[in-house]
Amino acid sequence: LTRASGTVTKEKYDVVIVGAGVIGLSCAYHILSQEPSARVLVVEKALSAGQGDTAKSAAAFRNVFTSEVNRLLADTSVDFYSHIQNDLNFPLNQEFVGYLWLLTSEMFEHVSPIIERIRKSGVALKIWEKEELTKILQGARLDVSHQDEEAKMMKLETITHALQGIKCGTIGPEKLVEFFEGEIKKMGAEIHYGERVNSIIVEPTPKLNLAREPLVWQRAMIAGVKTSRDEIRAECTITAAGGWTPILLDPLGIDSHIRTKKRQVFTLRGPKVSALLHTKGFNELGVLPLTLVPPCGIFMKPSRADNSIWTGVSDYIGRAFTFEEDPAAEDDFYTYNIYPVISHYFPHFVDVRPFNKWAGHYDINTVDANPYIFEHTGLIVVVGASGSGIMKADAIGRIAAAAHAKKDIATLYGGKHFKVSRLGVETRNVEPEEFVI
Amino acid sequence: LTRASGTVTKEKYDVVIVGAGVIGLSCAYHILSQEPSARVLVVEKALSAGQGDTAKSAAAFRNVFTSEVNRLLADTSVDFYSHIQNDLNFPLNQEFVGYLWLLTSEMFEHVSPIIERIRKSGVALKIWEKEELTKILQGARLDVSHQDEEAKMMKLETITHALQGIKCGTIGPEKLVEFFEGEIKKMGAEIHYGERVNSIIVEPTPKLNLAREPLVWQRAMIAGVKTSRDEIRAECTITAAGGWTPILLDPLGIDSHIRTKKRQVFTLRGPKVSALLHTKGFNELGVLPLTLVPPCGIFMKPSRADNSIWTGVSDYIGRAFTFEEDPAAEDDFYTYNIYPVISHYFPHFVDVRPFNKWAGHYDINTVDANPYIFEHTGLIVVVGASGSGIMKADAIGRIAAAAHAKKDIATLYGGKHFKVSRLGVETRNVEPEEFVI
């Protein structure tokens, strides 16, 4: 073994964050809020913030969960967003339109005891009976006739009830990103746009400059990132790269503990769609809540800004785990999976084709659908928001900042405490979510 | 929606098992032992059994663990293998050469309380002091001199103690495979060799023969496999494909919960190596135990059959997660990672280069290093043996057979009970292993 002469490299940054999506920016924001002197760099391959899966999101939020972790992460983040909008006067387009789960009698029976428990935990809920729903949802076809061969084949069932979550709604991801980005710049963060992280630097400590370092008998640690422009060294590297994370971590042999799936959004417009969008009776805004349609949870999201309803659905078995640089939404997916269901219950959609569509990725924790935040000798992995990244981003940033500061407890917005290790791997403590319909 | 005319397909098999490695064969063996009338087919891409990662294994076993799951799975399997060899008179080349962990003083201090707890659980252990070791391990260099610049650079430390596990040793994987294969053929299993499973069939139930089935509003289930020769339909599909499993399951969007890494074995020969191999004093066979060398757990495995010592080591950070059809062992890996350590403590290896080498894969559960056995509407995934597939194969087969029979409890060899759900995903109940040195 021969040792080349080593040079001591001064770390330029305390923290380099991979990704300027909503999660990366929230991490930067909370690290700088807690440690104002920290030298923070955010590296982003897109030309501006929030252009990846953040921009592709349906951007809805809710507080209706049985799991304490789900409720804490979502509820405190939603409160923080209200604080930004109301107290800091930075509009986020946060609108409390509500969530509306349409239920068949079988679903209602299954979910009733769970609803009672959620209500007891202080979550505002309203249950609607079919008669009321029929009056409010004008033009909807809640009954499934036994003469309807197509409905029979599709096993569609009559909607007998609906559950409305009150502290639920939609938000503008681009506004949230703008808020975080503006604040971290004021606090002195650097952001490099258009710079792609190609790899994460693994080094032995101490560095011996041997061939093929780190060798198995050396202690390996993460020393920064190699980008399309530069080698960036930092005391701590944080990956906040969502569904792209396995592509960064697999070459290192570090498990990101998530799988990536494409998720699609289709937007629908027309006079009848507009009438449905402006359904009155559910909220003060006089619009349809974010509505979930059985049997497979297709969502219909009110979008006042473009006078449209957005739709999409999570597909499970049969949809591959993959990451694509530029995923495309599929017309056929709308035609075969979504259209037959929503046009049945809501004839407003008959013959309506999407006027816009796009696709992004979920970074899915397939075990408990909550984020992972774990440390690995110089690396903090923040991943697995599982499609709830926007609704939980504030809490996730606070917990990651606590992990960075080597604190055991994070303080969420409103003062609630959260044990950082609950989102770790070996130390994980996340209850299974029972409200899954 | 238009429905093509459907045909009712009779399932030809009750169970199709993907993979005739030691895990797949054990599954077949125990399913047929419990359900003799089951129509079982094993499909294997290689031309005979156990040619994949089973053949590439170092094939050692031990019962030295703190985790109950580790101990139960390994210990009962080892007992079953002894039963095959001693009671059924089918030689498996099972040799109780022992495991020998060489320990620095720091390691010994760390591990002492853990050793005591393992001993109290009934595991036979012996602790060796340096003086005794020096006498037995002739030619070894247990002391690290402070004048030794290379040892200093490598942070090698003096070996002060060793821990020997008694009910530990090595086995012939090809013999174990031969046993299982012979038995399942007697019990009526079919095995198709040289037939590659290209994909797993996902179908809605009921099948409507619509384009792009299953659609999100249908109930999807696994109906069999498509192979290089045929479409094979079965009531239950079992994947026992080790590190290849994600390649089968990712396209379906089903998480296999494991990552795959290459693992290499190098074999060493020569007069001095032979002398070390035939070290007397540790066991009745008069050979070196399977010995683990600090600081990174390089193993030296006695191989009497070819008068050699095999070596290898698990590399973690820096070794990518990948699966290769035909992974190759790397000379450099031996040269830089293994040689400097083993040749330091055992000058027997100075200037010895491998006379043979090969590489296989580990299917690693990065959370608790134990197998996953879980069901998913017609699919049973058996994966994640994490390099302990041979030492746990019997128990894994019994638990998979119980899962197939929809039993909650599996009976392991010797009569111990094991709750099948402990190896599931959401229901998982595996204690962290504390004996990690």
Coordinates of C-alpha atoms in Angstrom, one line a residue, chain B residues 38-427:
Chain B
A38 CA -50.8 -30.1 -4.3
R39 CA -49.8 -29.7 -7.9
V40 CA -46.5 -28.0 -7.6
L41 CA -44.3 -26.7 -10.4
V42 CA -40.8 -25.1 -9.9
V43 CA -39.5 -23.0 -12.8
E44 CA -35.8 -22.4 -13.0
K45 CA -33.9 -20.5 -15.7
A46 CA -30.6 -22.4 -15.1
L47 CA -30.2 -26.0 -16.4
S48 CA -30.2 -27.6 -13.0
A49 CA -31.0 -26.8 -9.4
G50 CA -29.1 -24.5 -7.1
Q51 CA -26.9 -23.0 -9.8
G52 CA -27.6 -19.4 -8.9
D53 CA -26.7 -17.6 -5.7
T54 CA -27.1 -20.9 -3.8
A55 CA -24.0 -22.2 -5.6
K56 CA -22.1 -19.0 -5.0
S57 CA -22.6 -19.0 -1.3
A58 CA -19.8 -19.6 1.3
A59 CA -22.4 -21.9 2.9
A60 CA -21.7 -21.4 6.5
F61 CA -24.1 -21.6 9.4
R62 CA -24.2 -20.4 13.0
N63 CA -26.6 -20.1 15.9
V64 CA -24.9 -17.2 17.6
F65 CA -27.5 -14.4 17.6
T66 CA -29.4 -12.2 20.1
S67 CA -32.5 -11.9 18.0
E68 CA -35.0 -14.7 18.6
V69 CA -36.0 -14.8 15.0
N70 CA -32.4 -15.2 13.8
R71 CA -31.9 -17.9 16.3
L72 CA -35.1 -19.8 15.6
L73 CA -34.7 -19.7 11.8
A74 CA -31.0 -20.7 11.8
D75 CA -30.9 -23.1 14.8
T76 CA -33.9 -25.2 13.7
S77 CA -32.7 -25.4 10.1
V78 CA -29.2 -26.5 11.3
D79 CA -30.9 -29.2 13.3
F80 CA -33.0 -30.3 10.3
Y81 CA -29.8 -30.6 8.2
S82 CA -28.3 -32.8 10.9
H83 CA -31.4 -34.9 10.9
I84 CA -31.1 -35.3 7.1
Q85 CA -27.4 -36.3 7.4
N86 CA -27.6 -38.5 10.5
D87 CA -31.1 -40.0 10.6
L88 CA -31.9 -40.1 6.9
N89 CA -28.3 -41.0 6.0
F90 CA -28.1 -38.4 3.2
P91 CA -24.7 -36.7 3.5
L92 CA -24.8 -32.9 3.4
N93 CA -21.1 -32.3 4.2
Q94 CA -22.4 -30.6 7.3
E95 CA -19.2 -30.0 9.4
F96 CA -19.3 -28.4 12.8
V97 CA -16.0 -26.6 12.5
G98 CA -17.2 -23.7 14.6
Y99 CA -17.2 -20.0 14.0
L100 CA -14.3 -18.0 15.4
W101 CA -14.6 -14.2 15.9
L102 CA -11.2 -12.6 16.4
L103 CA -11.7 -9.6 18.7
T104 CA -9.7 -6.5 19.6
S105 CA -9.8 -5.4 23.2
E106 CA -12.4 -2.7 22.3
M107 CA -14.5 -5.2 20.5
F108 CA -14.3 -7.6 23.3
E109 CA -15.4 -5.0 25.8
H110 CA -18.3 -4.0 23.6
V111 CA -19.4 -7.6 23.0
S112 CA -18.9 -9.1 26.4
P113 CA -22.4 -8.3 27.9
I114 CA -24.0 -9.5 24.7
I115 CA -22.0 -12.7 24.8
E116 CA -23.3 -13.3 28.3
R117 CA -26.9 -12.9 27.2
I118 CA -26.4 -15.2 24.2
R119 CA -24.9 -17.8 26.5
K120 CA -27.8 -17.6 28.9
S121 CA -30.2 -18.3 26.0
G122 CA -28.5 -21.8 25.7
V123 CA -26.0 -21.2 22.9
A124 CA -22.7 -23.0 23.3
L125 CA -19.8 -20.5 23.3
K126 CA -16.1 -20.5 24.2
I127 CA -13.9 -17.5 24.8
W128 CA -10.2 -17.7 24.0
E129 CA -7.5 -15.5 25.5
K130 CA -4.6 -14.2 23.5
E131 CA -2.1 -16.6 25.0
E132 CA -4.1 -19.7 24.0
L133 CA -4.8 -18.3 20.6
T134 CA -1.1 -17.6 20.0
K135 CA -0.3 -21.2 20.7
I136 CA -3.0 -22.7 18.5
L137 CA -2.9 -20.3 15.6
Q138 CA 0.7 -21.1 14.7
G139 CA 2.3 -18.4 12.5
A140 CA -0.4 -15.8 13.2
R141 CA 0.6 -12.3 14.1
L142 CA -2.0 -11.2 16.6
D143 CA 0.0 -8.3 18.0
V144 CA 0.1 -5.1 16.1
S145 CA 3.4 -3.2 16.6
H146 CA 3.4 0.5 16.9
Q147 CA 6.4 0.5 14.6
D148 CA 4.2 -1.0 11.9
E149 CA 3.3 2.0 9.7
E150 CA 1.0 0.1 7.5
A151 CA -1.0 -1.3 10.4
K152 CA -1.2 2.1 11.9
M153 CA -2.5 3.7 8.7
M154 CA -5.0 0.9 8.4
K155 CA -5.9 1.3 12.0
L156 CA -5.4 -2.4 12.7
E157 CA -5.4 -3.3 16.4
T158 CA -4.0 -6.2 18.4
I159 CA -6.3 -9.3 18.7
T160 CA -6.7 -9.9 22.4
H161 CA -9.5 -12.5 22.4
A162 CA -11.7 -14.7 20.3
L163 CA -15.2 -16.0 20.6
Q164 CA -16.0 -19.4 19.3
G165 CA -19.5 -20.6 18.5
I166 CA -19.7 -24.4 18.7
K167 CA -22.9 -25.2 16.9
C168 CA -21.6 -23.5 13.8
G169 CA -19.9 -24.6 10.7
T170 CA -20.2 -25.3 7.0
I171 CA -22.4 -27.3 4.7
G172 CA -22.5 -28.4 1.1
P173 CA -25.1 -26.3 -0.7
E174 CA -25.1 -28.7 -3.7
K175 CA -25.9 -31.6 -1.4
L176 CA -28.7 -29.8 0.3
V177 CA -30.2 -28.9 -3.1
E178 CA -29.8 -32.5 -4.2
F179 CA -31.7 -33.7 -1.1
F180 CA -34.6 -31.2 -1.6
E181 CA -34.8 -31.8 -5.3
G182 CA -34.8 -35.6 -5.0
E183 CA -37.6 -35.4 -2.4
I184 CA -39.9 -33.1 -4.2
K185 CA -39.6 -35.2 -7.3
K186 CA -40.6 -38.2 -5.3
M187 CA -43.5 -36.2 -3.9
G188 CA -44.7 -35.4 -7.5
A189 CA -43.4 -31.9 -8.1
E190 CA -42.6 -30.9 -11.6
I191 CA -39.4 -28.9 -12.3
H192 CA -38.8 -27.1 -15.5
Y193 CA -35.1 -26.2 -16.0
G194 CA -33.8 -23.9 -18.6
E195 CA -37.1 -21.9 -18.6
R196 CA -36.9 -18.3 -17.7
V197 CA -39.8 -16.4 -16.0
N198 CA -40.1 -13.2 -18.0
S199 CA -43.0 -11.7 -16.1
I200 CA -45.7 -12.3 -13.6
I201 CA -49.3 -12.3 -14.8
V202 CA -51.6 -9.7 -13.2
E203 CA -55.2 -10.1 -14.0
P204 CA -58.5 -8.6 -12.7
T205 CA -60.9 -10.9 -11.1
P206 CA -63.3 -11.4 -12.7
K207 CA -61.5 -11.1 -16.0
L208 CA -63.5 -8.9 -18.4
N209 CA -61.0 -9.0 -21.3
L210 CA -60.9 -5.2 -21.6
A211 CA -57.9 -3.4 -23.0
R212 CA -55.2 -2.5 -20.4
E213 CA -56.7 -4.8 -17.7
P214 CA -56.5 -4.7 -14.7
L215 CA -58.0 -1.2 -14.5
V216 CA -57.9 0.7 -11.2
W217 CA -61.6 0.0 -10.5
Q218 CA -61.0 -3.7 -10.8
R219 CA -59.6 -6.1 -8.2
A220 CA -56.2 -7.3 -9.4
M221 CA -54.6 -10.6 -8.6
I222 CA -51.6 -12.7 -9.6
A223 CA -52.5 -15.5 -11.9
G224 CA -49.2 -17.2 -12.8
V225 CA -46.1 -16.5 -14.9
K226 CA -45.1 -16.0 -18.4
T227 CA -41.9 -17.9 -19.3
S228 CA -39.6 -18.2 -22.2
R229 CA -41.6 -21.2 -23.2
D230 CA -45.2 -20.9 -22.0
E231 CA -47.8 -19.1 -20.0
I232 CA -48.2 -21.0 -16.7
R233 CA -51.4 -20.4 -14.6
A234 CA -51.5 -21.3 -11.0
E235 CA -53.7 -20.6 -8.0
C236 CA -50.6 -19.3 -6.1
T237 CA -47.3 -17.9 -7.5
I238 CA -44.3 -18.0 -5.1
T239 CA -41.3 -15.9 -6.0
A240 CA -38.1 -17.5 -4.5
A241 CA -35.8 -15.6 -6.8
G242 CA -33.4 -14.0 -4.3
G243 CA -31.7 -10.9 -5.6
W244 CA -33.5 -11.2 -8.9
T245 CA -36.9 -10.6 -7.2
P246 CA -37.1 -6.8 -7.7
I247 CA -36.7 -7.4 -11.4
L248 CA -39.8 -9.6 -11.3
L249 CA -41.8 -7.4 -9.0
D250 CA -40.9 -3.8 -9.9
P251 CA -42.9 -3.9 -13.2
L252 CA -45.9 -4.8 -11.1
G253 CA -45.4 -2.0 -8.6
I254 CA -45.1 -4.5 -5.8
D255 CA -42.3 -3.7 -3.4
S256 CA -40.0 -6.7 -2.8
H257 CA -38.5 -4.8 0.2
I258 CA -35.0 -5.9 -0.6
R259 CA -31.9 -4.5 -2.4
T260 CA -29.5 -6.7 -4.3
K261 CA -25.7 -6.5 -3.9
K262 CA -22.8 -8.5 -5.4
R263 CA -20.8 -10.6 -3.0
Q264 CA -17.5 -12.2 -3.9
V265 CA -15.6 -15.3 -2.8
F266 CA -11.9 -15.9 -3.3
T267 CA -10.2 -19.2 -2.7
L268 CA -6.6 -19.4 -1.4
R269 CA -4.1 -22.3 -1.6
G270 CA -0.5 -23.1 -0.8
P271 CA 1.7 -24.9 1.8
K272 CA 1.3 -22.2 4.4
V273 CA -2.4 -21.8 3.8
S274 CA -2.7 -25.6 4.1
A275 CA -0.9 -25.5 7.5
L276 CA -3.3 -22.7 8.7
L277 CA -6.3 -24.7 7.4
H278 CA -5.2 -27.8 9.4
T279 CA -5.0 -25.8 12.7
K280 CA -5.7 -28.2 15.5
G281 CA -7.3 -27.4 18.8
F282 CA -10.6 -25.8 17.9
N283 CA -12.7 -28.8 16.8
E284 CA -12.6 -32.5 16.4
L285 CA -11.9 -32.2 12.7
G286 CA -8.6 -30.5 13.3
V287 CA -9.3 -27.5 11.0
L288 CA -9.5 -23.8 11.3
P289 CA -13.1 -22.7 12.2
L290 CA -14.8 -20.2 9.9
T291 CA -12.8 -17.2 11.2
L292 CA -13.9 -13.6 11.1
V293 CA -11.1 -11.0 11.1
P294 CA -11.4 -7.4 12.4
P295 CA -11.9 -4.6 11.7
C296 CA -14.5 -5.4 9.0
G297 CA -15.5 -9.0 9.3
I298 CA -13.5 -10.6 6.5
F299 CA -14.2 -14.4 6.7
M300 CA -11.8 -17.2 6.2
K301 CA -13.6 -20.4 5.6
P302 CA -11.9 -23.8 5.8
S303 CA -12.6 -26.0 2.8
R304 CA -11.2 -29.4 3.3
A305 CA -12.5 -30.7 0.0
D306 CA -10.1 -28.6 -2.0
N307 CA -7.5 -28.1 0.7
S308 CA -8.1 -24.3 0.6
I309 CA -9.3 -21.4 2.6
W310 CA -12.1 -19.3 1.1
T311 CA -12.3 -15.6 1.9
G312 CA -14.7 -12.7 1.3
V313 CA -16.2 -9.8 3.0
S314 CA -19.5 -7.8 2.9
D315 CA -18.9 -4.3 1.6
Y316 CA -21.5 -1.7 2.5
I317 CA -21.2 1.9 1.6
G318 CA -19.7 2.4 -1.8
R319 CA -20.9 -1.0 -3.2
A320 CA -23.9 -0.3 -5.5
F321 CA -27.2 -2.1 -5.3
T322 CA -27.3 -4.0 -8.6
F323 CA -28.3 -7.3 -10.1
E324 CA -26.2 -8.8 -12.9
E325 CA -27.0 -11.9 -14.9
D326 CA -23.4 -13.1 -14.5
P327 CA -21.6 -11.1 -11.8
A328 CA -17.8 -11.4 -11.8
A329 CA -15.4 -11.4 -8.9
E330 CA -12.9 -8.6 -9.0
D331 CA -9.2 -9.2 -8.5
D332 CA -8.8 -5.7 -7.2
F333 CA -11.4 -6.3 -4.5
Y334 CA -9.2 -9.1 -3.1
T335 CA -6.0 -7.1 -3.5
Y336 CA -7.1 -3.8 -1.8
N337 CA -9.8 -4.9 0.6
I338 CA -9.0 -8.4 1.8
Y339 CA -5.3 -9.1 1.3
P340 CA -3.9 -6.2 3.4
V341 CA -5.9 -7.3 6.4
I342 CA -5.6 -11.1 6.3
S343 CA -2.0 -11.1 5.3
H344 CA -1.2 -8.8 8.2
Y345 CA -2.7 -11.1 10.9
F346 CA -1.9 -14.3 9.0
P347 CA 1.4 -14.1 7.2
H348 CA 0.5 -17.5 5.7
F349 CA -1.2 -15.4 3.0
V350 CA 1.7 -13.2 2.1
D351 CA 2.1 -13.2 -1.7
V352 CA -0.8 -15.7 -2.1
R353 CA -3.2 -14.8 -4.9
P354 CA -6.6 -16.4 -5.4
F355 CA -6.6 -19.6 -7.5
N356 CA -10.3 -19.3 -8.0
K357 CA -13.0 -16.7 -7.5
W358 CA -16.6 -16.1 -8.2
A359 CA -19.4 -13.7 -7.3
G360 CA -23.1 -14.1 -6.4
H361 CA -25.7 -11.8 -4.9
Y362 CA -27.2 -11.1 -1.5
D363 CA -30.9 -10.2 -1.4
I364 CA -30.6 -7.8 1.5
N365 CA -33.3 -6.7 3.9
T366 CA -31.5 -3.5 5.0
V367 CA -33.7 -3.0 8.0
D368 CA -33.3 -6.2 10.0
A369 CA -31.4 -8.7 7.7
N370 CA -34.2 -11.3 8.0
P371 CA -36.4 -12.8 5.3
Y372 CA -39.7 -11.3 4.2
I373 CA -42.6 -13.7 3.6
F374 CA -45.7 -11.9 2.6
E375 CA -48.8 -12.6 0.5
H376 CA -50.4 -10.3 -2.1
T377 CA -53.6 -11.6 -3.7
G378 CA -52.3 -14.8 -5.3
L379 CA -48.6 -14.1 -4.8
I380 CA -46.3 -15.1 -2.0
V381 CA -43.0 -13.3 -1.9
V382 CA -40.2 -15.1 -0.2
V383 CA -37.1 -12.9 -0.2
G384 CA -34.5 -11.1 1.9
A385 CA -32.5 -14.0 3.4
S386 CA -29.7 -11.4 3.4
G387 CA -26.8 -13.9 2.9
S388 CA -28.3 -16.4 5.3
G389 CA -30.4 -18.3 2.8
I390 CA -28.7 -21.6 3.2
M391 CA -28.5 -21.5 7.0
K392 CA -32.2 -20.6 7.3
A393 CA -33.7 -22.3 4.2
D394 CA -35.5 -25.1 6.1
A395 CA -37.3 -22.7 8.4
I396 CA -38.1 -20.3 5.6
G397 CA -39.7 -23.1 3.6
R398 CA -41.8 -24.2 6.5
I399 CA -43.0 -20.6 7.1
A400 CA -43.8 -20.1 3.4
A401 CA -45.7 -23.4 3.4
A402 CA -47.7 -22.3 6.4
A403 CA -48.4 -19.0 4.5
H404 CA -49.6 -21.0 1.5
A405 CA -51.9 -23.1 3.7
K406 CA -53.2 -19.8 5.2
K407 CA -52.1 -20.9 8.7
D408 CA -51.1 -18.3 11.3
I409 CA -48.5 -20.5 12.9
A410 CA -45.7 -22.5 11.3
T411 CA -44.1 -25.5 13.1
L412 CA -40.3 -25.4 12.7
Y413 CA -38.1 -28.5 12.9
G414 CA -38.1 -29.7 16.5
G415 CA -41.6 -28.5 17.1
K416 CA -41.1 -24.9 17.9
H417 CA -43.9 -22.6 16.7
F418 CA -43.4 -19.4 14.6
K419 CA -46.0 -16.8 13.9
V420 CA -46.0 -16.4 10.1
S421 CA -47.0 -12.7 10.3
R422 CA -43.7 -11.9 12.1
L423 CA -42.0 -12.0 8.7
G424 CA -44.7 -9.9 7.0
V425 CA -44.4 -6.3 6.1
E426 CA -47.0 -4.3 8.1
T427 CA -47.2 -7.0 10.7

